[in-house]
Each structure stands twice: as C-alpha cells, then as structure tokens.
Tab-separated table of N, CA and C in Angstrom:
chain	number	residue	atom	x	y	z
A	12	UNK	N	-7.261	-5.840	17.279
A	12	UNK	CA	-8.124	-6.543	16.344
A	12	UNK	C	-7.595	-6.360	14.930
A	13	UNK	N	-7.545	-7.780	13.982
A	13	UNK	CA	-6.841	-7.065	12.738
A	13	UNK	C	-8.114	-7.018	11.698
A	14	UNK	N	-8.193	-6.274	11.053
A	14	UNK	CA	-8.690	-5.784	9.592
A	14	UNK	C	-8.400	-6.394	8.333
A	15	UNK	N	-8.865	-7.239	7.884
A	15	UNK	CA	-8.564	-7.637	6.360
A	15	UNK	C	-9.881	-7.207	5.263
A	16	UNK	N	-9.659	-6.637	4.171
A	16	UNK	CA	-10.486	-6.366	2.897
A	16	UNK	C	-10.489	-7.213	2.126
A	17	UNK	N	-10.633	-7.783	1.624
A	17	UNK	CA	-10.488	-8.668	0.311
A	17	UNK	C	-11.271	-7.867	-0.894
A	18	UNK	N	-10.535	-8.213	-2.107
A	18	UNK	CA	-10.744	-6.956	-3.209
A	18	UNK	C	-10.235	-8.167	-4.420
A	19	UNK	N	-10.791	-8.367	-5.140
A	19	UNK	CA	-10.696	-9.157	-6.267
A	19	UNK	C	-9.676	-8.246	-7.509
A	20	UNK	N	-8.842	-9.331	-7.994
A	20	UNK	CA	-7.779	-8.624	-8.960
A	20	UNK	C	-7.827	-9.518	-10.107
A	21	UNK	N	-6.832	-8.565	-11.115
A	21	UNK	CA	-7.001	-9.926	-12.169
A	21	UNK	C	-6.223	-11.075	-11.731
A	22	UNK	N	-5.516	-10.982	-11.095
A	22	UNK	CA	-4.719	-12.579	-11.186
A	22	UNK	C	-5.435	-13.225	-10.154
A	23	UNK	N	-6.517	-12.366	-9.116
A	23	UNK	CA	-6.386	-13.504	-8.276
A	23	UNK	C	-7.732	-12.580	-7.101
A	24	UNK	N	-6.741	-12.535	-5.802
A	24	UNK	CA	-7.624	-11.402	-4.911
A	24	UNK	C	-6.014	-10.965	-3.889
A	25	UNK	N	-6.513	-9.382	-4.011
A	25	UNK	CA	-5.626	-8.603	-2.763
A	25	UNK	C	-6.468	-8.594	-0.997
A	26	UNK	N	-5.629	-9.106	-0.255
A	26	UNK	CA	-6.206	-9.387	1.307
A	26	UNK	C	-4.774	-7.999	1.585
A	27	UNK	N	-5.959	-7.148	2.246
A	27	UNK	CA	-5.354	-6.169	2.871
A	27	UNK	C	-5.580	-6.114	4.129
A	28	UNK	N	-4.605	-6.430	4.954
A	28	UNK	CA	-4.317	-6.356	6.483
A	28	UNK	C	-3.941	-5.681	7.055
A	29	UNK	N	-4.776	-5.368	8.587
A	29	UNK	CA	-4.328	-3.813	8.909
A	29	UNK	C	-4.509	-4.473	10.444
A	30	UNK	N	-3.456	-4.018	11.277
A	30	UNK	CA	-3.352	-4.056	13.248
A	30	UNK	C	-2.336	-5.457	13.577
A	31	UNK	N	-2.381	-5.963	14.617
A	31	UNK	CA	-1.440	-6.537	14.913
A	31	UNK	C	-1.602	-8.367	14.356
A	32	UNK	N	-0.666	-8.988	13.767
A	32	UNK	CA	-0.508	-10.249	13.990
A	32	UNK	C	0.019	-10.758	14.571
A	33	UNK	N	-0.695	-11.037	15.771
A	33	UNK	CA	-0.083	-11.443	17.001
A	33	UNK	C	-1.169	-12.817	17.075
A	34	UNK	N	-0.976	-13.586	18.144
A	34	UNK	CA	-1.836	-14.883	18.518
A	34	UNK	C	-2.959	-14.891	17.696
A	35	UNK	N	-3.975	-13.655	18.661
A	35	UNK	CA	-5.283	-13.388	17.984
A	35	UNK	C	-5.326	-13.105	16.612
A	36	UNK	N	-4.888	-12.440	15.962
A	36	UNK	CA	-4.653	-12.034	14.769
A	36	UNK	C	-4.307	-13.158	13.440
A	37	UNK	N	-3.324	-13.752	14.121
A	37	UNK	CA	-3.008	-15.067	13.279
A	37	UNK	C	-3.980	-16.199	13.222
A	38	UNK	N	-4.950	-16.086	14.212
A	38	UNK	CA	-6.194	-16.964	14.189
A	38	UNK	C	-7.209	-16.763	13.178
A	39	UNK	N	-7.357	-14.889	13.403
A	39	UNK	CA	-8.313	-14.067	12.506
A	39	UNK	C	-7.397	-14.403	10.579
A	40	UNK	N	-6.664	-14.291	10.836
A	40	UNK	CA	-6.007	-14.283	9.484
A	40	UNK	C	-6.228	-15.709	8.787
A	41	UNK	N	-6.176	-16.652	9.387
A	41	UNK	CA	-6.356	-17.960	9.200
A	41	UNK	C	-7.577	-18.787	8.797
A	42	UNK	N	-8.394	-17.393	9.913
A	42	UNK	CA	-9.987	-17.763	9.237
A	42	UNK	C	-10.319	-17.104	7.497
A	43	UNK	N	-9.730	-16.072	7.934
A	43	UNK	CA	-9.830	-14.965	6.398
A	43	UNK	C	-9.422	-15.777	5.127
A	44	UNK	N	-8.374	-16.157	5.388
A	44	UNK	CA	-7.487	-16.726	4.270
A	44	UNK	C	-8.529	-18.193	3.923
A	45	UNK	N	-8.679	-19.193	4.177
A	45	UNK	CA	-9.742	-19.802	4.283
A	45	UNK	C	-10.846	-19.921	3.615
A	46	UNK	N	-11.652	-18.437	4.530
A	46	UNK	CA	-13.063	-18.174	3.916
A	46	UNK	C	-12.869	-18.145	1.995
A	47	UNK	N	-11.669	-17.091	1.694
A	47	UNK	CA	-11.154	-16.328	0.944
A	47	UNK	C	-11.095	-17.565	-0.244
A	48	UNK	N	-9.956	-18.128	-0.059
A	48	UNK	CA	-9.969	-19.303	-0.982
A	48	UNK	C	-10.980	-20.333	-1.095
A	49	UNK	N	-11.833	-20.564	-0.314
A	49	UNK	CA	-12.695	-21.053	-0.474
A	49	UNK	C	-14.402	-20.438	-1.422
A	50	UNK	N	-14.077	-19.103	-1.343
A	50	UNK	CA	-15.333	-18.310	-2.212
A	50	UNK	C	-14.629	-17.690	-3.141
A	51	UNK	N	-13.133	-17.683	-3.413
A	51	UNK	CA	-12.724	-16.772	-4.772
A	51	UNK	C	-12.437	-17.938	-5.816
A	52	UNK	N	-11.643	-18.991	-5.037
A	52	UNK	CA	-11.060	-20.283	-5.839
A	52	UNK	C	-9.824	-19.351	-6.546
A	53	UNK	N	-8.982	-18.220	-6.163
A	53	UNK	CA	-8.219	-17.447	-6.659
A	53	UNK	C	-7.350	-18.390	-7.009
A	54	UNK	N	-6.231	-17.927	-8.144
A	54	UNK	CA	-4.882	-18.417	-8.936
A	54	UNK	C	-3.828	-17.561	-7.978
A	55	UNK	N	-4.180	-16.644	-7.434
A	55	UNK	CA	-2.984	-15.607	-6.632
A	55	UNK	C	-3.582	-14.591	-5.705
A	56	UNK	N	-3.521	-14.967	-4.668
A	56	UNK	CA	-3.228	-14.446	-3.193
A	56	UNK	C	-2.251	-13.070	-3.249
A	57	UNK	N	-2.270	-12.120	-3.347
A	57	UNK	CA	-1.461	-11.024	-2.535
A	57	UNK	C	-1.520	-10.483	-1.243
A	58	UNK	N	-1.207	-10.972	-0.603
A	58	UNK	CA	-1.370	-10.579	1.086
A	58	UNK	C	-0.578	-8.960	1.460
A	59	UNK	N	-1.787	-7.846	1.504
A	59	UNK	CA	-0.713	-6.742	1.303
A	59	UNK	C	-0.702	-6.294	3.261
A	60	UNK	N	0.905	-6.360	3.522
A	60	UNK	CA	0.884	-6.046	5.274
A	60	UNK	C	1.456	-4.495	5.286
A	61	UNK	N	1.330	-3.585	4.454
A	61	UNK	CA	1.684	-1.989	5.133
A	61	UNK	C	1.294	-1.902	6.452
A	62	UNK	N	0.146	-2.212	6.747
A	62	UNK	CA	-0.995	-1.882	7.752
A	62	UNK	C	-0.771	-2.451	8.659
A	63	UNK	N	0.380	-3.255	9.109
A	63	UNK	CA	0.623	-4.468	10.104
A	63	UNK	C	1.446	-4.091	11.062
A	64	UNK	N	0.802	-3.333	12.227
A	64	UNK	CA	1.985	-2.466	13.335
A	64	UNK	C	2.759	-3.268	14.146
A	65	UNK	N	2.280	-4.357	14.002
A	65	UNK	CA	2.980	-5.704	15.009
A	65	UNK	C	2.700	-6.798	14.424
A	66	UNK	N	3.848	-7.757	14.518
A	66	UNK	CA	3.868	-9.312	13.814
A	66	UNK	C	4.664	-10.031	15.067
A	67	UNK	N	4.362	-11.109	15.470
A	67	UNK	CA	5.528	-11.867	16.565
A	67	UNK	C	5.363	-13.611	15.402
A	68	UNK	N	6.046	-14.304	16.095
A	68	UNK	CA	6.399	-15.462	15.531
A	68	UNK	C	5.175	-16.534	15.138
A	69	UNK	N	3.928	-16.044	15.932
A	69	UNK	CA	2.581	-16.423	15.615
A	69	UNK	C	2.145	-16.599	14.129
A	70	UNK	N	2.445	-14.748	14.042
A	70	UNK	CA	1.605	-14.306	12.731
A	70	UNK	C	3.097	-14.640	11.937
A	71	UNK	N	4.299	-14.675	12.116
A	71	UNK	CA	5.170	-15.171	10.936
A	71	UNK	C	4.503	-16.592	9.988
A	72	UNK	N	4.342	-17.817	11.270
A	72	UNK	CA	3.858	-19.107	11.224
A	72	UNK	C	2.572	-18.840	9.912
A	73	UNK	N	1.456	-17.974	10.957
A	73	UNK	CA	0.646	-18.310	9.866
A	73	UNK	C	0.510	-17.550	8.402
A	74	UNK	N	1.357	-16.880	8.328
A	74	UNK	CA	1.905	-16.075	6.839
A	74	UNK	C	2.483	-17.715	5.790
A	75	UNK	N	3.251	-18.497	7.010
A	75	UNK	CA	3.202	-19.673	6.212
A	75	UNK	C	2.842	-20.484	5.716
A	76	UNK	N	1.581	-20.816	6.936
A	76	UNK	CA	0.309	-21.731	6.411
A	76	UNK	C	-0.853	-21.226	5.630
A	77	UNK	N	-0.641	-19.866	4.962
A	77	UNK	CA	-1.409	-19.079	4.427
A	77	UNK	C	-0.952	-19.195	2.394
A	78	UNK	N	0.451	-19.536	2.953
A	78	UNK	CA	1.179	-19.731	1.551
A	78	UNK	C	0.985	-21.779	1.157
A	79	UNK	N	1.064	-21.915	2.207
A	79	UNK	CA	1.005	-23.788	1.939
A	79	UNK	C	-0.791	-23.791	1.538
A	80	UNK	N	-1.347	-23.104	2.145
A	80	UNK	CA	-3.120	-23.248	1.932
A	80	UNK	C	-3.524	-23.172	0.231
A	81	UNK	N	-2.807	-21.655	0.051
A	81	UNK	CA	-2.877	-21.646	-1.496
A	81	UNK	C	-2.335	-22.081	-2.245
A	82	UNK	N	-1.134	-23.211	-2.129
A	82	UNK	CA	-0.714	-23.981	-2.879
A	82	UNK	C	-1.658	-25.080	-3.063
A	83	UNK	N	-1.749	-25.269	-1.894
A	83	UNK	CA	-2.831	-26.846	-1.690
A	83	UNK	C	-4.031	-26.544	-2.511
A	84	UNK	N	-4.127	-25.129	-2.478
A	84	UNK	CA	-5.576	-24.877	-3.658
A	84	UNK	C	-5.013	-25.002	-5.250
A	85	UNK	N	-3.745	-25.119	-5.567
A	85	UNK	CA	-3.461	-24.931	-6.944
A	85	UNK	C	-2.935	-23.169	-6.936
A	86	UNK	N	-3.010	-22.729	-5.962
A	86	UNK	CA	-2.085	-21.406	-6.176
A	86	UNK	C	-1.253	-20.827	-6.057
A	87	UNK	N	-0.901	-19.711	-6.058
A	87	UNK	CA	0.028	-18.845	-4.842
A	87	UNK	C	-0.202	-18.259	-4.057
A	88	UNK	N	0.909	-17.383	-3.371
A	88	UNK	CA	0.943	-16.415	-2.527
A	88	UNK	C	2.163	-15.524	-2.472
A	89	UNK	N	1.922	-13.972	-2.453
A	89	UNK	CA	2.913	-13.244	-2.712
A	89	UNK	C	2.630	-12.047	-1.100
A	90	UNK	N	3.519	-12.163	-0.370
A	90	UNK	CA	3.160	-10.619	0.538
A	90	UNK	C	3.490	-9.670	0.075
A	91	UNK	N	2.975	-8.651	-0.007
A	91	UNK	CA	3.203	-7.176	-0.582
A	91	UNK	C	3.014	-5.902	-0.115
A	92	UNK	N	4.149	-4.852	-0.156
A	92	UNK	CA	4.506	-4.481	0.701
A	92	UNK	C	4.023	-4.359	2.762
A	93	UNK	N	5.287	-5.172	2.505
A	93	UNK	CA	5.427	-5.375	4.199
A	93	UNK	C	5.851	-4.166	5.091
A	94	UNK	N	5.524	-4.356	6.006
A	94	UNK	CA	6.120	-2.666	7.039
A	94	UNK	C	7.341	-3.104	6.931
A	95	UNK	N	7.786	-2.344	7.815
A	95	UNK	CA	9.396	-2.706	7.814
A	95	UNK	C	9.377	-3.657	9.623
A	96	UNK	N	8.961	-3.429	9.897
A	96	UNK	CA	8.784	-4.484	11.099
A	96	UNK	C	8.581	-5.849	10.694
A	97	UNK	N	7.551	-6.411	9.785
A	97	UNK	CA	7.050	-7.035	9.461
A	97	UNK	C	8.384	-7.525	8.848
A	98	UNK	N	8.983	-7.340	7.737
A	98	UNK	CA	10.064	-7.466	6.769
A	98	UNK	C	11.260	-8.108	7.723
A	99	UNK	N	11.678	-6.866	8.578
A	99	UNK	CA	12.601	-7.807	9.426
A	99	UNK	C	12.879	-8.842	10.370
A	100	UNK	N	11.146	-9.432	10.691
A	100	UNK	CA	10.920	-10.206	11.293
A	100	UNK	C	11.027	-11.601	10.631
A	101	UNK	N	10.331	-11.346	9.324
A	101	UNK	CA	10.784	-12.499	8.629
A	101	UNK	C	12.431	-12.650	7.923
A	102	UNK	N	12.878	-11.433	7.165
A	102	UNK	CA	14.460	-11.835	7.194
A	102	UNK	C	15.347	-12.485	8.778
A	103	UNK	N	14.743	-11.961	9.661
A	103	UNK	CA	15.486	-12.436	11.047
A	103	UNK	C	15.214	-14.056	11.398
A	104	UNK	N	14.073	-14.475	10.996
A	104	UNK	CA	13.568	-15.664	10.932
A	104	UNK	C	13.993	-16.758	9.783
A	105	UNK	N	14.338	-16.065	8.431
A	105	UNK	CA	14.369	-16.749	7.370
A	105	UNK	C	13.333	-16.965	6.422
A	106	UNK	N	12.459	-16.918	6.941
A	106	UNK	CA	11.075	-16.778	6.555
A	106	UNK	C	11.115	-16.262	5.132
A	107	UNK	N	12.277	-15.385	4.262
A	107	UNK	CA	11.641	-14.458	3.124
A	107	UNK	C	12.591	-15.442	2.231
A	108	UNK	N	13.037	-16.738	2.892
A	108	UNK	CA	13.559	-18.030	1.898
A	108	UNK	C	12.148	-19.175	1.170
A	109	UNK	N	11.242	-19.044	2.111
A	109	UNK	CA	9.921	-19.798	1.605
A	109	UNK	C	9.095	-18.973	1.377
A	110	UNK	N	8.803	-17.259	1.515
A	110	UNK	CA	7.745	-16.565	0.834
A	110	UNK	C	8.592	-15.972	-0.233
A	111	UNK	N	7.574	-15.818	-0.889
A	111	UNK	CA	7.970	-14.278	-1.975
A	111	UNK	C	7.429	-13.144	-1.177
A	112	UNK	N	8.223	-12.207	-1.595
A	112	UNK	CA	7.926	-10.813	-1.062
A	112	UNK	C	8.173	-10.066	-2.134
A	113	UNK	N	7.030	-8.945	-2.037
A	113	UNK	CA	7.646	-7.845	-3.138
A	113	UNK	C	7.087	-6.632	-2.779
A	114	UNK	N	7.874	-5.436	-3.446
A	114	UNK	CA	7.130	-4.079	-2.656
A	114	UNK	C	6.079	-3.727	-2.972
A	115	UNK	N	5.578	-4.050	-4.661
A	115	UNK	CA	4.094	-3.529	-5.222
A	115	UNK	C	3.642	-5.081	-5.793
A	116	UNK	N	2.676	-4.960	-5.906
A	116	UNK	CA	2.240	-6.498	-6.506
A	116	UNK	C	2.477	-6.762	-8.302
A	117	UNK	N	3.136	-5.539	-8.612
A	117	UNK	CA	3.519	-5.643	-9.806
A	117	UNK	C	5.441	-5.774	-10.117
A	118	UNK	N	5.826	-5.596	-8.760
A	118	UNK	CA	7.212	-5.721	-9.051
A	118	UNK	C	7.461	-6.771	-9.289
A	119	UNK	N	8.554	-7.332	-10.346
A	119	UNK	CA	9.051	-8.576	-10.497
A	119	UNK	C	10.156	-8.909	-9.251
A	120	UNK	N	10.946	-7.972	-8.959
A	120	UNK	CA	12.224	-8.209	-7.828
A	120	UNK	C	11.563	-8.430	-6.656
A	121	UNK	N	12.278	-9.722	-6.047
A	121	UNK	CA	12.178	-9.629	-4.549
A	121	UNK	C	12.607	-8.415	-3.877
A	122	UNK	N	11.624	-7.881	-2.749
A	122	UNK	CA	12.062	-7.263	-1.760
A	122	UNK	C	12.943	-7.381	-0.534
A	123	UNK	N	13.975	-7.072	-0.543
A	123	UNK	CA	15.275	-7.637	0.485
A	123	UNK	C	15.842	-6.265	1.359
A	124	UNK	N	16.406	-6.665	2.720
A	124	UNK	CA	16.990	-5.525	3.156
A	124	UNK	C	18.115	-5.372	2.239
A	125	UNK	N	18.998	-5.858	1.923
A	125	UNK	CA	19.990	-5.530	0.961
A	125	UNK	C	19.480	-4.513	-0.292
A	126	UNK	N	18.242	-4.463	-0.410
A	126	UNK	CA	17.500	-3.417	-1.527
A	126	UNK	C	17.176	-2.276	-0.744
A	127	UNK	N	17.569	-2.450	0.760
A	127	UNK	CA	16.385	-1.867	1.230
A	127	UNK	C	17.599	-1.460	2.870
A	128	UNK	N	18.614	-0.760	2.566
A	128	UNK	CA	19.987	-0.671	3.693
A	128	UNK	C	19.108	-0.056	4.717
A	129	UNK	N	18.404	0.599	4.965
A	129	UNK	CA	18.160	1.146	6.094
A	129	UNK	C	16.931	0.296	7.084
A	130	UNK	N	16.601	-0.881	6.313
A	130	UNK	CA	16.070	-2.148	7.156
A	130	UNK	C	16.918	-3.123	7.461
A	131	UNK	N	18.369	-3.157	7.300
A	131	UNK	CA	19.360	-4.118	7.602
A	131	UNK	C	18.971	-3.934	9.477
A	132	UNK	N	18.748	-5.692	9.709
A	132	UNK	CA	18.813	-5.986	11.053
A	132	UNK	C	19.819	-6.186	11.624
A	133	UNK	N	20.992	-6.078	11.252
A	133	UNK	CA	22.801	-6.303	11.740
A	133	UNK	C	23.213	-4.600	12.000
A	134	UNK	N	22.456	-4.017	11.692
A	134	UNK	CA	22.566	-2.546	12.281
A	134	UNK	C	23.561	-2.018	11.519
A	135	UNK	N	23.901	-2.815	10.279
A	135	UNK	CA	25.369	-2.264	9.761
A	135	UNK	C	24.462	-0.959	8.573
C-alpha cells in the first residue's frame, strides 16, 4: 500500500511517498496527485520518493502523467530525492530526459548517476 503526505510549501506542495509503485500504487498516486492539484491549485509539485522500496514501469508511466497533469494545471513538477532504485529505473528507461530530478528540493543541479558513480547501471 503506498503512503503519500501532502505538506504545503512556499512554491507550491511536497507529496511524500512511501511503499511500492507498482500497478496499485500508480493508481493510488494518480488519485493523490489529482485530488492534490485540484485543492492546492499549486505553482510546484515536489514529488519526494526516498520512501519508494519498489517502482516497475507502471509507477515510472505515472511519475509521467503526474508531470504532464501539472503542466496542464499551469505548473510543474520536480521528483526529489529518489531511492536509488527508483533513480535507476528511470535513467534505464530515459525517463530523467522528461523529468527533473534533484536530490533536495532546493538543489539547482540535476541529479544523475554520473553525480552519483555508485548508482551507475552499466556496473562500470
């Protein structure tokens, strides 16, 4: 079952997610995100996934339609800090070419395995 908080910030609102995004999860997330923009009317989304012990290609998808949602509202979306599961699922996918990622919601730098050698998925 996944866990999301929502916590109002200045730029916007932090959705903190915690357990697996898997099928179910990406459904639950979909509703969240949703409800969320629909009662904050936020300028910026931070989707923070530390808490995310499992992601499959489900919950990649809807990390995407989570970022197209808040555009369509006039906003953004930033994920922040991702597990490292999470991270290499989307570098393995491509996925971290259409999100932003960053490690704190205040970092300006993208978060990359190349920042980050001991999440390189080429095992090098």
């Amino acid at each position: 079952m996944l866990q999301i908080q929502i916590t109002p910030s200045e730029d916007g609102i932090v959705m903190v997610v915690r357990g697996d995004l898997d099928v179910e999860g990406s459904g639950e997330l979909r509703t969240s995100v949703s409800e969320a923009l629909r009662t904050y009317s936020p300028a910026h989304v931070d989707l923070e996934l530390s808490g995310v012990g499992f992601i499959d290609c489900s919950g990649c998808r809807a990390l995407l339609w989570a970022r197209r949602r808040a555009r369509g509202k006039g906003g953004s979306m930033t994920v922040v800090r991702p597990s490292s599961l999470v991270l290499r699922l989307l570098r393995l996918l491509e996925f971290d070419r259409e999100l932003e990622i960053r490690g704190t919601p205040e970092d300006t730098t993208p978060l990359t395995l190349e920042a980050n050698p001991g999440l390189n998925c080429r095992g090098r």
